[in-house]
mmCIF file of C-alpha atoms in Angstrom:
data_model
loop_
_atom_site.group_PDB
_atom_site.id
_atom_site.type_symbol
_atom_site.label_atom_id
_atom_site.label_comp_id
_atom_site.label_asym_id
_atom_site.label_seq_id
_atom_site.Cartn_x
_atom_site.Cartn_y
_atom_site.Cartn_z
ATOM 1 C CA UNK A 1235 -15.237 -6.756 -4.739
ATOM 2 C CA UNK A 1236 -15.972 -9.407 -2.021
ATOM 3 C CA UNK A 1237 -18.925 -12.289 -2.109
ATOM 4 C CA UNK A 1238 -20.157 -12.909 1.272
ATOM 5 C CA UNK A 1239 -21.608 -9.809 2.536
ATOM 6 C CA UNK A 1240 -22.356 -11.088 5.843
ATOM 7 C CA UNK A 1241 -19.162 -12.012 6.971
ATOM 8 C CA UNK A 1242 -17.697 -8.757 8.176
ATOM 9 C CA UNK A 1243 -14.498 -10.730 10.049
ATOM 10 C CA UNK A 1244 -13.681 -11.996 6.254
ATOM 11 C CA UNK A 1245 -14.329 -9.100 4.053
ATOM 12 C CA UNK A 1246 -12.167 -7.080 6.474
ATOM 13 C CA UNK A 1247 -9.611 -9.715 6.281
ATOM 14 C CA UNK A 1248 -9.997 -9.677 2.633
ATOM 15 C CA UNK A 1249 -9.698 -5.468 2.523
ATOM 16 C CA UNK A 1250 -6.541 -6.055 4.527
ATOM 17 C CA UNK A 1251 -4.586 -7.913 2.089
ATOM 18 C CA UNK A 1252 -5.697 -6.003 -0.561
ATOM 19 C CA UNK A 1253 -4.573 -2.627 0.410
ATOM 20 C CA UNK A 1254 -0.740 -4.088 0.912
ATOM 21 C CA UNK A 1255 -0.611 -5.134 -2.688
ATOM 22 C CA UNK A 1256 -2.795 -2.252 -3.967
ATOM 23 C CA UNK A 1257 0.036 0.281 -2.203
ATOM 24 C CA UNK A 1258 2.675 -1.881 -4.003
ATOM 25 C CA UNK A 1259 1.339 -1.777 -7.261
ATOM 26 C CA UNK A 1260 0.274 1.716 -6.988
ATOM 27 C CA UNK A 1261 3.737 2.716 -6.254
ATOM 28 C CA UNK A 1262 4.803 0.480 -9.212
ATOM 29 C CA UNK A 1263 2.871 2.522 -11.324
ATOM 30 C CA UNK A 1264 4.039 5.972 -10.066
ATOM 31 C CA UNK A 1265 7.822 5.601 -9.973
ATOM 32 C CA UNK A 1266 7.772 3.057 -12.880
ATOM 33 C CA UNK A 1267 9.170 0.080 -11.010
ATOM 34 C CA UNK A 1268 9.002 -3.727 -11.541
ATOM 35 C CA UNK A 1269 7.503 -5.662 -8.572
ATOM 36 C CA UNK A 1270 11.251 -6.635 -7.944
ATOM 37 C CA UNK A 1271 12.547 -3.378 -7.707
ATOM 38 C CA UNK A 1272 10.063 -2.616 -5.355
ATOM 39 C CA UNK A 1273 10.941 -4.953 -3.016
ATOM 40 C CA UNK A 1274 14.627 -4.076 -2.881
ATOM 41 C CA UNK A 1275 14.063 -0.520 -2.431
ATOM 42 C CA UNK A 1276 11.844 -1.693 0.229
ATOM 43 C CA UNK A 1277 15.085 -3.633 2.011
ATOM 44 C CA UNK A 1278 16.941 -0.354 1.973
ATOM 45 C CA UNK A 1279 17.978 1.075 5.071
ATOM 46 C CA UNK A 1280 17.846 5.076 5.213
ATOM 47 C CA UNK A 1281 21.353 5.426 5.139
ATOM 48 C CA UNK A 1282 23.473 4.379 2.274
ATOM 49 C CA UNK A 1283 23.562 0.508 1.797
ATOM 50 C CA UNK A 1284 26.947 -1.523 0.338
ATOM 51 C CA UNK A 1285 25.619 -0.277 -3.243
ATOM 52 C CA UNK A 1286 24.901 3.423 -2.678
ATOM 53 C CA UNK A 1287 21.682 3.781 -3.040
ATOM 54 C CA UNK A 1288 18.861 4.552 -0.275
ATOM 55 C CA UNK A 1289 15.427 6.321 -1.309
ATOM 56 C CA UNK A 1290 15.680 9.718 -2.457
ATOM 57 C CA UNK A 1291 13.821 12.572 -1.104
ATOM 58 C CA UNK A 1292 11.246 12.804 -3.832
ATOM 59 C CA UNK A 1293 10.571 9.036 -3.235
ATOM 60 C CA UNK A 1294 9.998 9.812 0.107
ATOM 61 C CA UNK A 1295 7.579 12.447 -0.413
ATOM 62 C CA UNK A 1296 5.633 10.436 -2.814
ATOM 63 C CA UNK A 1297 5.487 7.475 -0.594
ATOM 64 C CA UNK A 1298 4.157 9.692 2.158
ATOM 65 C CA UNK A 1299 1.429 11.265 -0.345
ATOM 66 C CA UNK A 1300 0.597 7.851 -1.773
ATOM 67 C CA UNK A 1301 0.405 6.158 2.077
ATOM 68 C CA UNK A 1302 -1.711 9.328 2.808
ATOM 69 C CA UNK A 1303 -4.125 8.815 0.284
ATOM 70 C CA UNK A 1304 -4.901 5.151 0.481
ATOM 71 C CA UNK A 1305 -5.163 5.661 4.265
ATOM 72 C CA UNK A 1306 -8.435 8.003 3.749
ATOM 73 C CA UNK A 1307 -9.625 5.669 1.142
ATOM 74 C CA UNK A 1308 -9.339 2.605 3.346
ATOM 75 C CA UNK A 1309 -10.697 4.305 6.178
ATOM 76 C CA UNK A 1310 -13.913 4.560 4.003
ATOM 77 C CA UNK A 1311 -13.711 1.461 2.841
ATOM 78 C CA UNK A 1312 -13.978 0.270 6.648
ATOM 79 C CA UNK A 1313 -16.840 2.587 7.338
ATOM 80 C CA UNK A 1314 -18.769 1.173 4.458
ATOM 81 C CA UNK A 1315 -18.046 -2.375 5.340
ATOM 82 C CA UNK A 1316 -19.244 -1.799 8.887
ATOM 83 C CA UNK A 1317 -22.212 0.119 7.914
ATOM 84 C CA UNK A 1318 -23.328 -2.420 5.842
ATOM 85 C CA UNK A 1319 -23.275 -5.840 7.582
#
């Protein structure tokens, strides 16, 4: 995963931006959505926008679940990094 193993500032750093596109593309994968879509359903405000549409509750859920889950897995991720340099 990362090169320099004594550089704990820049392998965090590196962890960091990782998880942000690792949640987007793992919610890709889940609801089926193009990077695009993504994005606008992340622009949507809670209540209904000019077109209608907000995120359902089932979309909610899985968000939560999916946030959930990489949370624990980052958390180890951290541990390991700091255990290690």
């Amino acid at each position: 995963m990362m090169e320099n193993k004594d550089n704990l500032l820049r392998e965090l750093h590196d962890l960091y931006n990782q998880s942000a596109v690792g949640f987007r593309d793992r919610l890709c994968a889940d609801f089926d959505w193009s990077i695009p879509t993504y994005y606008r359903k992340m622009r949507l405000i809670e209540k209904e926008d000019v077109s209608g549409t907000r995120l359902s509750n089932v979309e909610k859920e899985k968000i939560s679940q999916v946030a959930l889950s990489m949370q624990k897995e980052f958390q180890e991720k951290i541990f390991n990094l700091i255990k290690h340099c």
